[in-house]
Short mmCIF file of C-alpha atoms in Angstrom, two decimals:
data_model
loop_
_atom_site.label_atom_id
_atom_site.label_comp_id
_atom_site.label_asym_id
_atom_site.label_seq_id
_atom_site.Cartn_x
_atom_site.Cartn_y
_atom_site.Cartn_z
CA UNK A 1 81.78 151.69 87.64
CA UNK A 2 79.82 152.46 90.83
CA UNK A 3 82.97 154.62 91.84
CA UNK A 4 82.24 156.64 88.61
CA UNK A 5 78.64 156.67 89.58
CA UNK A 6 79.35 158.34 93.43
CA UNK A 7 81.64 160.22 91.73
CA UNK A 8 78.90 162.26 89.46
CA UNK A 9 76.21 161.60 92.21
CA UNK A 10 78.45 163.86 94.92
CA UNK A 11 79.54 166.36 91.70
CA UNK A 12 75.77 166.38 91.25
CA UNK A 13 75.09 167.26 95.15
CA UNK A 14 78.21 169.47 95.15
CA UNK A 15 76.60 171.89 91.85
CA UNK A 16 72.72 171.67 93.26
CA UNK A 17 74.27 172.74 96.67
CA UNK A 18 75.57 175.65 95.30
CA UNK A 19 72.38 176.95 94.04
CA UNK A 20 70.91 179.47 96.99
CA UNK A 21 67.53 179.11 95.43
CA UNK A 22 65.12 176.73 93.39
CA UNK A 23 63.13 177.33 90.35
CA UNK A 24 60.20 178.81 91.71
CA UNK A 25 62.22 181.26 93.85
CA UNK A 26 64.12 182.27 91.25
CA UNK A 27 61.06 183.25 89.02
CA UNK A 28 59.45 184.95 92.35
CA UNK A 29 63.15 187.47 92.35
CA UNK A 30 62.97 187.74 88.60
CA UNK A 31 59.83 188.83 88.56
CA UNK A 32 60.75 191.30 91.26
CA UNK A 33 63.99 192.81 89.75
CA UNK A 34 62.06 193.47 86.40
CA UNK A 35 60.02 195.57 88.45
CA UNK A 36 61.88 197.34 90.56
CA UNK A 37 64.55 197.31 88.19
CA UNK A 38 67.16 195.66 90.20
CA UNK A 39 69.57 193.96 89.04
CA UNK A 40 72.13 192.10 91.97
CA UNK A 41 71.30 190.84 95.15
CA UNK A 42 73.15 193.83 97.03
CA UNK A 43 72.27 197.00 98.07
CA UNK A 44 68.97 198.69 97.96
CA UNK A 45 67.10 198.61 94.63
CA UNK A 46 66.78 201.64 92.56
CA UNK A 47 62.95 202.75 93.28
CA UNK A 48 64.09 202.40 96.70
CA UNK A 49 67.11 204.46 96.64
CA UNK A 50 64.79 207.28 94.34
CA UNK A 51 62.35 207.03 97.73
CA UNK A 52 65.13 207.58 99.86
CA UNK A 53 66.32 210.62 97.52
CA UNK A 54 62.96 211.93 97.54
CA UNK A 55 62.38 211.56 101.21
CA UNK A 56 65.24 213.05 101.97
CA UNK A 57 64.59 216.06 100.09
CA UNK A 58 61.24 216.85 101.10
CA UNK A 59 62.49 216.22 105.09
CA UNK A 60 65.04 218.66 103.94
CA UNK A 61 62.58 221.47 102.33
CA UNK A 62 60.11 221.02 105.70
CA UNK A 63 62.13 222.06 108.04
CA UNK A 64 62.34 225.58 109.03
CA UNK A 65 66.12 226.15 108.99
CA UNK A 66 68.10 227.94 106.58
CA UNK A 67 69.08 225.64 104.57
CA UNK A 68 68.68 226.38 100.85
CA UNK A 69 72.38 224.77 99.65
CA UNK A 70 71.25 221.78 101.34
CA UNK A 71 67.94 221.58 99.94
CA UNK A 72 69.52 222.07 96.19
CA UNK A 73 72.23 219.55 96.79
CA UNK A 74 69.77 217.01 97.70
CA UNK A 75 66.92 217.95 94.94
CA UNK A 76 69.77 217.88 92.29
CA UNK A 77 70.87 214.59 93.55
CA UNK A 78 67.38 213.44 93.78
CA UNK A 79 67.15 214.72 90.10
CA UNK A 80 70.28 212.52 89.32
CA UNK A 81 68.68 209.91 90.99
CA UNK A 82 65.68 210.55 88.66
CA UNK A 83 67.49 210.48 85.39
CA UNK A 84 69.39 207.25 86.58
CA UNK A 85 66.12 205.20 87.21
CA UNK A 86 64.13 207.40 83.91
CA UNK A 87 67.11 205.83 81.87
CA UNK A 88 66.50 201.81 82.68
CA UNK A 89 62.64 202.27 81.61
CA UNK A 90 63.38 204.25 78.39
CA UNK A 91 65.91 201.36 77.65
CA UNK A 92 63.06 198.99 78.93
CA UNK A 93 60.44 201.31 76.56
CA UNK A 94 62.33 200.72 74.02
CA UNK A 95 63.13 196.90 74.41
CA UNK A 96 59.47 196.22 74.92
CA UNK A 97 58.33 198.52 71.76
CA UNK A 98 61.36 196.65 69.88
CA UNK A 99 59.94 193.31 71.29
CA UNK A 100 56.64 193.93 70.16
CA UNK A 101 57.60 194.67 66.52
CA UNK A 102 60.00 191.42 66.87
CA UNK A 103 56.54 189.48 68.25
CA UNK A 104 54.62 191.36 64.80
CA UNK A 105 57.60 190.41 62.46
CA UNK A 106 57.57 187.25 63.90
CA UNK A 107 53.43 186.53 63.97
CA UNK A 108 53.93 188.09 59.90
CA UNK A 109 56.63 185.22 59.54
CA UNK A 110 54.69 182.85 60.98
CA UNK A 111 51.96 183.44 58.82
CA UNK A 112 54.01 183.72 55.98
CA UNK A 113 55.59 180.47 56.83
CA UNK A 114 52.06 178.61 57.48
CA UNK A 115 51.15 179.99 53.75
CA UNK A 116 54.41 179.04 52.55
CA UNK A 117 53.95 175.47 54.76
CA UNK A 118 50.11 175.25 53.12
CA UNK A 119 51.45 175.98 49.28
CA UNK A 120 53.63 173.11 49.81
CA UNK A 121 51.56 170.77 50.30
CA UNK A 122 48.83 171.91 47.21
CA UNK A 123 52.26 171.83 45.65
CA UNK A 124 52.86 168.03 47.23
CA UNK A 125 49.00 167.01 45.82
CA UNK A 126 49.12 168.88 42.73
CA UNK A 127 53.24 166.48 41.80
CA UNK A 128 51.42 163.24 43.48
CA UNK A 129 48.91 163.82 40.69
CA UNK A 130 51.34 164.48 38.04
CA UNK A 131 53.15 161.84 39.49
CA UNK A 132 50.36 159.22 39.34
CA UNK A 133 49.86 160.50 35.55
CA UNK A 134 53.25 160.28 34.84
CA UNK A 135 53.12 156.69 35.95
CA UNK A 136 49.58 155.97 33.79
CA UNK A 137 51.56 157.62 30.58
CA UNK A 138 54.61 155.69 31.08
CA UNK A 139 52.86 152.31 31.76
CA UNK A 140 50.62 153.18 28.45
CA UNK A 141 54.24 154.02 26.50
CA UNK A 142 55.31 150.90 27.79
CA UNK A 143 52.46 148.90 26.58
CA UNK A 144 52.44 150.55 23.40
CA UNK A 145 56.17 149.63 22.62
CA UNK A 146 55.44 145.45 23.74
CA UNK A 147 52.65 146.03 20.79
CA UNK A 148 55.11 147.90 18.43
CA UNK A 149 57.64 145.31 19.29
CA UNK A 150 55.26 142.03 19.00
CA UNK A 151 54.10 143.84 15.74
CA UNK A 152 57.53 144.15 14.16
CA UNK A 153 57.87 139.96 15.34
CA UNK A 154 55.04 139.61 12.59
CA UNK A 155 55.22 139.12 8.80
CA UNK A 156 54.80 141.95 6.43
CA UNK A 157 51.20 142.87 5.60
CA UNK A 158 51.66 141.54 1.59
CA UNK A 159 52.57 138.18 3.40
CA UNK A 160 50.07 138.02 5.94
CA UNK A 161 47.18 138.73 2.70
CA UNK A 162 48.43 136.00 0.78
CA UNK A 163 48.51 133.46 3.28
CA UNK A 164 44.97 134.78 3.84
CA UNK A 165 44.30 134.63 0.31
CA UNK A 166 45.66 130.92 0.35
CA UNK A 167 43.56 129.99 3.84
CA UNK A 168 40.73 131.27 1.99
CA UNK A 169 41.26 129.24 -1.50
CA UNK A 170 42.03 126.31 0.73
CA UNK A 171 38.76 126.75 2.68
CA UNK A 172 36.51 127.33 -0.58
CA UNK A 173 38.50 123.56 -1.90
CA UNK A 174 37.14 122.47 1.30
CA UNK A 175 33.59 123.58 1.20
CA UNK A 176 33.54 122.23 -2.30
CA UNK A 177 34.54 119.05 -1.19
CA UNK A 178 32.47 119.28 1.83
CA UNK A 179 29.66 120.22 -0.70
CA UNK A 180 30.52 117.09 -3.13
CA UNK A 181 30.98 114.76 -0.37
CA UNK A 182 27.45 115.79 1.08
CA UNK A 183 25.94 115.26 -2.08
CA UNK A 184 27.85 111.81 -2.83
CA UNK A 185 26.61 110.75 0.94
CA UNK A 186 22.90 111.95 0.42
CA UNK A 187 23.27 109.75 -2.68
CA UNK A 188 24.57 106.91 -0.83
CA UNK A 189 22.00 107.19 1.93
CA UNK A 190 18.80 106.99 -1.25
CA UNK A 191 20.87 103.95 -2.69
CA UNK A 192 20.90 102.49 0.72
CA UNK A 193 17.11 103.46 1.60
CA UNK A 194 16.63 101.91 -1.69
CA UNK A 195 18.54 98.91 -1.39
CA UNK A 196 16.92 98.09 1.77
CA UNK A 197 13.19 98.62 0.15
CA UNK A 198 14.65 95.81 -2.53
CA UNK A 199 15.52 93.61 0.23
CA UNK A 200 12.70 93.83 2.39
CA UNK A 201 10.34 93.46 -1.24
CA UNK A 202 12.57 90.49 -1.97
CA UNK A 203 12.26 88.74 1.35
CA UNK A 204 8.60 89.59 1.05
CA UNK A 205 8.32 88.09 -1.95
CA UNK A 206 10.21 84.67 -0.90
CA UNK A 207 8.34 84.67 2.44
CA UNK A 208 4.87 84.70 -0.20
CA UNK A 209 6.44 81.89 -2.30
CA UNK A 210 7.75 79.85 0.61
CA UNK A 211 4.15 79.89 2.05
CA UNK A 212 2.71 79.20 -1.48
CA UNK A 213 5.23 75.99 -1.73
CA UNK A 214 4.16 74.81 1.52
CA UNK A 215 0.98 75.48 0.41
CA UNK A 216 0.73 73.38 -2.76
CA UNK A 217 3.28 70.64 -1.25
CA UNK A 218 0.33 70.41 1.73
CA UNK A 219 -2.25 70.28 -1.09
CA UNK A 220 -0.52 67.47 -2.95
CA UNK A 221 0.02 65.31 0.03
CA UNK A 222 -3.72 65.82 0.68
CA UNK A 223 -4.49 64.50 -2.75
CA UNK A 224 -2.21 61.63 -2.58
CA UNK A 225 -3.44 60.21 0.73
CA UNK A 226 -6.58 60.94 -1.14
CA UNK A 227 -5.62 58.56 -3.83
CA UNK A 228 -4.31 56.07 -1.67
CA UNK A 229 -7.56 55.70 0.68
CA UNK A 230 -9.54 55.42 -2.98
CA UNK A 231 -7.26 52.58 -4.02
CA UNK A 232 -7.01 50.92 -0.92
CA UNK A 233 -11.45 51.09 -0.48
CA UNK A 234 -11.76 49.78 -4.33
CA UNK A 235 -8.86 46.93 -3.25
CA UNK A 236 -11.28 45.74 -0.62
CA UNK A 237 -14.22 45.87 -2.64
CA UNK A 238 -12.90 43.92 -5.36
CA UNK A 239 -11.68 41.16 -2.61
CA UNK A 240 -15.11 40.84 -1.43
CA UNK A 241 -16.39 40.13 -4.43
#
């Protein structure tokens, strides 16, 4: 395993080692061969080889010597030169002008897409709602079938109204009776409260005659102690005599 991991560490060194320059360098010579259009390392760039053209022509047409083939060689290879650097920025022209209607296209997409994105999601609300609805209907179906079903469980109606009708003959029976037995007990409670008025005249009347009896049994021993003392005071008199 750490053989493995040397291994990839030197591959590693090996592959970064072959790299001349590091990211910041290479956006520094990007940068640079976009602008002067060039486009490998070698040689001298294109706006410099145009100078060079150009210099060399106008070196050419200064100098005093009769040299008019020279001078047209070197402005119609200057002119090539021309045409072969014109060509790059009409290709460049046209990539930026086609990048720019890529960058429109795109910003239109991406606004069409962020409409699209914001559609979905009123979409999203708008089934969450029906959703939750759905769910409220369905739970009242649901509820409303247990109450169909516990209904068919029942009796039929004709049934149900003549137990009623029977509950209800039962429960008149029973407020008669209720009603008789009321009666019978309110009579029961005067013979009672009557009863009791009996009794309580009755012992009345025995307490009056018990008293009375004492009364006349006091009375009578009264007179017969009476009595006596008279016989016993006439005894003595008669003994004295």
């Amino acid at each position: 395993m750490l053989g493995k991991t040397r291994k990839v560490s030197a591959r590693g060194e090996a592959v970064a080692a072959n790299y001349a320059f590091g990211p910041a360098e290479d956006d520094v010579i990007i940068k640079h061969r976009l602008l002067t259009r060039t486009t490998t390392t070698r040689g001298d760039p294109p706006l410099k080889k145009l100078q060079k053209k150009f210099t060399s022509f106008v070196s050419e047409v200064d100098k005093d010597d009769d040299n008019y083939n020279d001078c047209e060689k070197l402005a119609r290879a200057f002119l090539q030169e021309l045409t072969t650097f014109e060509i790059p920025l009409l290709k460049s022209k046209a990539i930026v002008e086609a990048n720019v209607r890529e960058k429109e296209n795109f910003n239109e997409l991406k606004e069409e897409m962020n409409r699209q994105i914001l559609q979905a999601q009123a979409d999203i609300e708008d089934l969450k709602k029906q959703l939750e609805e759905s769910k409220v209907e369905r739970r009242h179906k649901e509820e409303c079938e247990a109450i169909r079903k516990l209904i068919a469980l029942q009796p039929p109606r004709s049934e149900t109204m003549k137990v009623i009708s029977e509950l209800e003959k039962e429960i008149a029976a029973l407020d008669t009776e209720n009603t008789a037995g009321s009666r019978l007990l309110e009579l029961r409670k005067k013979q009672f409260a009557l009863l009791l008025h009996v009794v309580d005249e009755l012992q009345n009347t025995i307490e009056e005659e018990q008293k009375s009896l004492v009364e006349e049994m006091r009375m009578a021993t009264e007179e017969l102690k009476n009595g006596l003392e008279d016989t016993s005071g006439a005894e003595a008199m008669a003994i004295d005599q």
